[in-house]
C-alpha cells in the first residue's frame, strides 16, 4: 500500500485497504455504466474506514477528473433544457448542504435520503413516468435538493437520477444528461468546499489514490453500456438505488 495512504489511515489493515479500492473500482464501473452512482456506492463503504471529513470532499474531485473522458459524447446527447435548471437549483442548494454537514447529525440525513429514495424507486419500478416535462419551478426545486444533499453528504444524486429515469426522453439521453450534470455539480462542490476550508492535503492525497482505480472501472462500465439493452439498464439502475435506500435506512437506524 502506498506510504501516503498509510500516513492518512494508519490503522487500516491490508484487508480493509483492499476493500476500499475494490469499492472504488466497482463504484467507478457503476458510474460508467449508468452515468451515476460513484458517490452513492463509494461513500457508505469508504467512510467505514476513513473519516467522512476526508472522504466527502475527495469524492467530487475523483468523479470530475475520472469521468471527464465521457463528457465529450454526453455533451451532444444531453437534455440541456433540464440540466440548466437543475444546476441553478443545485448551485443555490450546495452552500446550505455544506452548512448542514457541520450542524446536522449524519444519520438524520441518511434516513431522509433512504426513505424518499425508497418510495421513488418503488414508484418507478411500477412504471411511473412523467407524461410531460415538469415545470421550471419543479426542476429548480429538484436541483436545490440535490445540491443540498451533495454538499451535506456527497450523495446528492438521487433526486436528479430519479428525475431523468422518469423523464420521457429515454435512457440514452437521460444517462448523457446525468454525466454532464454530475460533472458540473462536482466542479461546483469542489469550489464550495475549498471556500469553506474543507480541502486539505489528506483530501487531495485520497483523491489522487482513488482516481486511477475509479477510471479503470469507469471505462469498463462505459463499454458495457454500449452493449446493453434499455431494459437491462433500467433494472440495474433501479436495483442499485433500491439497495442504497435500504442500506441508508438501516445504517441510520443502527446509528
PDB file of N, CA and C in Angstrom, residues 142-191:
ATOM      1  N   UNK A 142     -35.928  20.380  -7.588  1.00  0.00           N
ATOM      2  CA  UNK A 142     -35.182  19.115  -7.592  1.00  0.00           C
ATOM      3  C   UNK A 142     -33.690  19.389  -7.538  1.00  0.00           C
ATOM      4  N   UNK A 143     -33.243  20.369  -8.311  1.00  0.00           N
ATOM      5  CA  UNK A 143     -31.832  20.730  -8.291  1.00  0.00           C
ATOM      6  C   UNK A 143     -31.394  21.248  -6.932  1.00  0.00           C
ATOM      7  N   UNK A 144     -32.233  22.056  -6.292  1.00  0.00           N
ATOM      8  CA  UNK A 144     -31.897  22.598  -4.967  1.00  0.00           C
ATOM      9  C   UNK A 144     -31.702  21.469  -3.959  1.00  0.00           C
ATOM     10  N   UNK A 145     -32.607  20.513  -3.947  1.00  0.00           N
ATOM     11  CA  UNK A 145     -32.490  19.376  -3.023  1.00  0.00           C
ATOM     12  C   UNK A 145     -31.233  18.572  -3.327  1.00  0.00           C
ATOM     13  N   UNK A 146     -30.952  18.380  -4.604  1.00  0.00           N
ATOM     14  CA  UNK A 146     -29.744  17.652  -4.990  1.00  0.00           C
ATOM     15  C   UNK A 146     -28.494  18.377  -4.499  1.00  0.00           C
ATOM     16  N   UNK A 147     -28.439  19.690  -4.688  1.00  0.00           N
ATOM     17  CA  UNK A 147     -27.283  20.457  -4.232  1.00  0.00           C
ATOM     18  C   UNK A 147     -27.127  20.420  -2.732  1.00  0.00           C
ATOM     19  N   UNK A 148     -28.244  20.523  -2.013  1.00  0.00           N
ATOM     20  CA  UNK A 148     -28.187  20.470  -0.550  1.00  0.00           C
ATOM     21  C   UNK A 148     -27.628  19.131  -0.080  1.00  0.00           C
ATOM     22  N   UNK A 149     -28.152  18.035  -0.642  1.00  0.00           N
ATOM     23  CA  UNK A 149     -27.677  16.708  -0.242  1.00  0.00           C
ATOM     24  C   UNK A 149     -26.234  16.483  -0.665  1.00  0.00           C
ATOM     25  N   UNK A 150     -25.851  17.018  -1.816  1.00  0.00           N
ATOM     26  CA  UNK A 150     -24.478  16.843  -2.282  1.00  0.00           C
ATOM     27  C   UNK A 150     -23.494  17.553  -1.367  1.00  0.00           C
ATOM     28  N   UNK A 151     -23.844  18.753  -0.938  1.00  0.00           N
ATOM     29  CA  UNK A 151     -22.965  19.468  -0.027  1.00  0.00           C
ATOM     30  C   UNK A 151     -22.886  18.833   1.344  1.00  0.00           C
ATOM     31  N   UNK A 152     -23.966  18.197   1.781  1.00  0.00           N
ATOM     32  CA  UNK A 152     -24.010  17.635   3.132  1.00  0.00           C
ATOM     33  C   UNK A 152     -23.458  16.226   3.220  1.00  0.00           C
ATOM     34  N   UNK A 153     -23.647  15.437   2.159  1.00  0.00           N
ATOM     35  CA  UNK A 153     -23.303  14.012   2.251  1.00  0.00           C
ATOM     36  C   UNK A 153     -22.510  13.491   1.067  1.00  0.00           C
ATOM     37  N   UNK A 154     -22.267  14.308   0.048  1.00  0.00           N
ATOM     38  CA  UNK A 154     -21.680  13.880  -1.237  1.00  0.00           C
ATOM     39  C   UNK A 154     -22.560  12.849  -1.924  1.00  0.00           C
ATOM     40  N   UNK A 155     -23.837  12.775  -1.543  1.00  0.00           N
ATOM     41  CA  UNK A 155     -24.791  11.827  -2.116  1.00  0.00           C
ATOM     42  C   UNK A 155     -26.008  12.598  -2.623  1.00  0.00           C
ATOM     43  N   UNK A 156     -25.753  13.609  -3.451  1.00  0.00           N
ATOM     44  CA  UNK A 156     -26.830  14.441  -3.961  1.00  0.00           C
ATOM     45  C   UNK A 156     -27.487  13.912  -5.211  1.00  0.00           C
ATOM     46  N   UNK A 157     -27.099  12.720  -5.645  1.00  0.00           N
ATOM     47  CA  UNK A 157     -27.593  12.199  -6.906  1.00  0.00           C
ATOM     48  C   UNK A 157     -29.048  11.790  -6.964  1.00  0.00           C
ATOM     49  N   UNK A 158     -29.618  11.153  -5.926  1.00  0.00           N
ATOM     50  CA  UNK A 158     -30.956  10.562  -6.062  1.00  0.00           C
ATOM     51  C   UNK A 158     -32.034  11.451  -6.662  1.00  0.00           C
ATOM     52  N   UNK A 159     -32.215  12.709  -6.242  1.00  0.00           N
ATOM     53  CA  UNK A 159     -33.303  13.499  -6.850  1.00  0.00           C
ATOM     54  C   UNK A 159     -33.152  13.646  -8.366  1.00  0.00           C
ATOM     55  N   UNK A 160     -31.928  13.928  -8.832  1.00  0.00           N
ATOM     56  CA  UNK A 160     -31.705  14.133 -10.264  1.00  0.00           C
ATOM     57  C   UNK A 160     -31.753  12.799 -11.015  1.00  0.00           C
ATOM     58  N   UNK A 161     -31.214  11.747 -10.425  1.00  0.00           N
ATOM     59  CA  UNK A 161     -31.264  10.420 -11.059  1.00  0.00           C
ATOM     60  C   UNK A 161     -32.707   9.997 -11.286  1.00  0.00           C
ATOM     61  N   UNK A 162     -33.527  10.145 -10.261  1.00  0.00           N
ATOM     62  CA  UNK A 162     -34.930   9.770 -10.374  1.00  0.00           C
ATOM     63  C   UNK A 162     -35.645  10.639 -11.414  1.00  0.00           C
ATOM     64  N   UNK A 163     -35.270  11.906 -11.473  1.00  0.00           N
ATOM     65  CA  UNK A 163     -35.866  12.812 -12.461  1.00  0.00           C
ATOM     66  C   UNK A 163     -35.611  12.301 -13.875  1.00  0.00           C
ATOM     67  N   UNK A 164     -34.368  11.943 -14.194  1.00  0.00           N
ATOM     68  CA  UNK A 164     -34.049  11.513 -15.553  1.00  0.00           C
ATOM     69  C   UNK A 164     -34.536  10.091 -15.842  1.00  0.00           C
ATOM     70  N   UNK A 165     -34.620   9.239 -14.827  1.00  0.00           N
ATOM     71  CA  UNK A 165     -35.172   7.905 -15.051  1.00  0.00           C
ATOM     72  C   UNK A 165     -36.660   7.965 -15.361  1.00  0.00           C
ATOM     73  N   UNK A 166     -37.343   8.972 -14.828  1.00  0.00           N
ATOM     74  CA  UNK A 166     -38.773   9.117 -15.072  1.00  0.00           C
ATOM     75  C   UNK A 166     -39.075  10.001 -16.281  1.00  0.00           C
ATOM     76  N   UNK A 167     -38.046  10.619 -16.867  1.00  0.00           N
ATOM     77  CA  UNK A 167     -38.242  11.556 -17.972  1.00  0.00           C
ATOM     78  C   UNK A 167     -38.678  10.818 -19.236  1.00  0.00           C
ATOM     79  N   UNK A 168     -39.444  11.488 -20.095  1.00  0.00           N
ATOM     80  CA  UNK A 168     -39.942  10.823 -21.311  1.00  0.00           C
ATOM     81  C   UNK A 168     -38.923  10.733 -22.440  1.00  0.00           C
ATOM     82  N   UNK A 169     -37.733  11.352 -22.281  1.00  0.00           N
ATOM     83  CA  UNK A 169     -36.783  11.408 -23.403  1.00  0.00           C
ATOM     84  C   UNK A 169     -36.098  10.076 -23.699  1.00  0.00           C
ATOM     85  N   UNK A 170     -36.025   9.160 -22.732  1.00  0.00           N
ATOM     86  CA  UNK A 170     -35.389   7.875 -22.979  1.00  0.00           C
ATOM     87  C   UNK A 170     -34.080   7.694 -22.220  1.00  0.00           C
ATOM     88  N   UNK A 171     -33.587   6.452 -22.214  1.00  0.00           N
ATOM     89  CA  UNK A 171     -32.431   6.058 -21.406  1.00  0.00           C
ATOM     90  C   UNK A 171     -31.152   6.744 -21.870  1.00  0.00           C
ATOM     91  N   UNK A 172     -30.883   6.761 -23.172  1.00  0.00           N
ATOM     92  CA  UNK A 172     -29.613   7.306 -23.670  1.00  0.00           C
ATOM     93  C   UNK A 172     -29.480   8.793 -23.336  1.00  0.00           C
ATOM     94  N   UNK A 173     -30.538   9.551 -23.553  1.00  0.00           N
ATOM     95  CA  UNK A 173     -30.498  10.985 -23.248  1.00  0.00           C
ATOM     96  C   UNK A 173     -30.409  11.202 -21.743  1.00  0.00           C
ATOM     97  N   UNK A 174     -31.136  10.394 -20.976  1.00  0.00           N
ATOM     98  CA  UNK A 174     -31.088  10.522 -19.522  1.00  0.00           C
ATOM     99  C   UNK A 174     -29.707  10.242 -18.968  1.00  0.00           C
ATOM    100  N   UNK A 175     -29.049   9.192 -19.460  1.00  0.00           N
ATOM    101  CA  UNK A 175     -27.698   8.869 -18.986  1.00  0.00           C
ATOM    102  C   UNK A 175     -26.716   9.969 -19.362  1.00  0.00           C
ATOM    103  N   UNK A 176     -26.788  10.455 -20.610  1.00  0.00           N
ATOM    104  CA  UNK A 176     -25.899  11.535 -21.035  1.00  0.00           C
ATOM    105  C   UNK A 176     -26.116  12.779 -20.177  1.00  0.00           C
ATOM    106  N   UNK A 177     -27.359  13.070 -19.864  1.00  0.00           N
ATOM    107  CA  UNK A 177     -27.678  14.245 -19.047  1.00  0.00           C
ATOM    108  C   UNK A 177     -27.117  14.093 -17.644  1.00  0.00           C
ATOM    109  N   UNK A 178     -27.170  12.884 -17.104  1.00  0.00           N
ATOM    110  CA  UNK A 178     -26.613  12.638 -15.771  1.00  0.00           C
ATOM    111  C   UNK A 178     -25.094  12.840 -15.766  1.00  0.00           C
ATOM    112  N   UNK A 179     -24.426  12.351 -16.797  1.00  0.00           N
ATOM    113  CA  UNK A 179     -22.973  12.510 -16.877  1.00  0.00           C
ATOM    114  C   UNK A 179     -22.581  13.986 -16.903  1.00  0.00           C
ATOM    115  N   UNK A 180     -23.293  14.784 -17.698  1.00  0.00           N
ATOM    116  CA  UNK A 180     -22.993  16.211 -17.781  1.00  0.00           C
ATOM    117  C   UNK A 180     -23.324  16.904 -16.475  1.00  0.00           C
ATOM    118  N   UNK A 181     -24.487  16.599 -15.925  1.00  0.00           N
ATOM    119  CA  UNK A 181     -24.908  17.236 -14.670  1.00  0.00           C
ATOM    120  C   UNK A 181     -23.899  16.985 -13.554  1.00  0.00           C
ATOM    121  N   UNK A 182     -23.492  15.728 -13.384  1.00  0.00           N
ATOM    122  CA  UNK A 182     -22.590  15.399 -12.285  1.00  0.00           C
ATOM    123  C   UNK A 182     -21.186  15.951 -12.503  1.00  0.00           C
ATOM    124  N   UNK A 183     -20.787  16.152 -13.738  1.00  0.00           N
ATOM    125  CA  UNK A 183     -19.504  16.800 -13.973  1.00  0.00           C
ATOM    126  C   UNK A 183     -19.534  18.228 -13.427  1.00  0.00           C
ATOM    127  N   UNK A 184     -20.574  18.966 -13.773  1.00  0.00           N
ATOM    128  CA  UNK A 184     -20.669  20.353 -13.323  1.00  0.00           C
ATOM    129  C   UNK A 184     -20.917  20.458 -11.818  1.00  0.00           C
ATOM    130  N   UNK A 185     -21.742  19.568 -11.286  1.00  0.00           N
ATOM    131  CA  UNK A 185     -22.034  19.656  -9.852  1.00  0.00           C
ATOM    132  C   UNK A 185     -20.803  19.273  -9.037  1.00  0.00           C
ATOM    133  N   UNK A 186     -19.973  18.388  -9.559  1.00  0.00           N
ATOM    134  CA  UNK A 186     -18.723  18.049  -8.885  1.00  0.00           C
ATOM    135  C   UNK A 186     -17.796  19.253  -8.854  1.00  0.00           C
ATOM    136  N   UNK A 187     -17.709  19.956  -9.979  1.00  0.00           N
ATOM    137  CA  UNK A 187     -16.865  21.153 -10.032  1.00  0.00           C
ATOM    138  C   UNK A 187     -17.343  22.202  -9.039  1.00  0.00           C
ATOM    139  N   UNK A 188     -18.645  22.397  -8.965  1.00  0.00           N
ATOM    140  CA  UNK A 188     -19.192  23.383  -8.022  1.00  0.00           C
ATOM    141  C   UNK A 188     -18.958  22.946  -6.570  1.00  0.00           C
ATOM    142  N   UNK A 189     -19.063  21.662  -6.296  1.00  0.00           N
ATOM    143  CA  UNK A 189     -18.818  21.158  -4.938  1.00  0.00           C
ATOM    144  C   UNK A 189     -17.377  21.422  -4.514  1.00  0.00           C
ATOM    145  N   UNK A 190     -16.441  21.224  -5.445  1.00  0.00           N
ATOM    146  CA  UNK A 190     -15.034  21.465  -5.135  1.00  0.00           C
ATOM    147  C   UNK A 190     -14.815  22.930  -4.767  1.00  0.00           C
ATOM    148  N   UNK A 191     -15.411  23.827  -5.554  1.00  0.00           N
ATOM    149  CA  UNK A 191     -15.269  25.261  -5.274  1.00  0.00           C
ATOM    150  C   UNK A 191     -15.863  25.601  -3.914  1.00  0.00           C
TER     151      UNK A 191
END
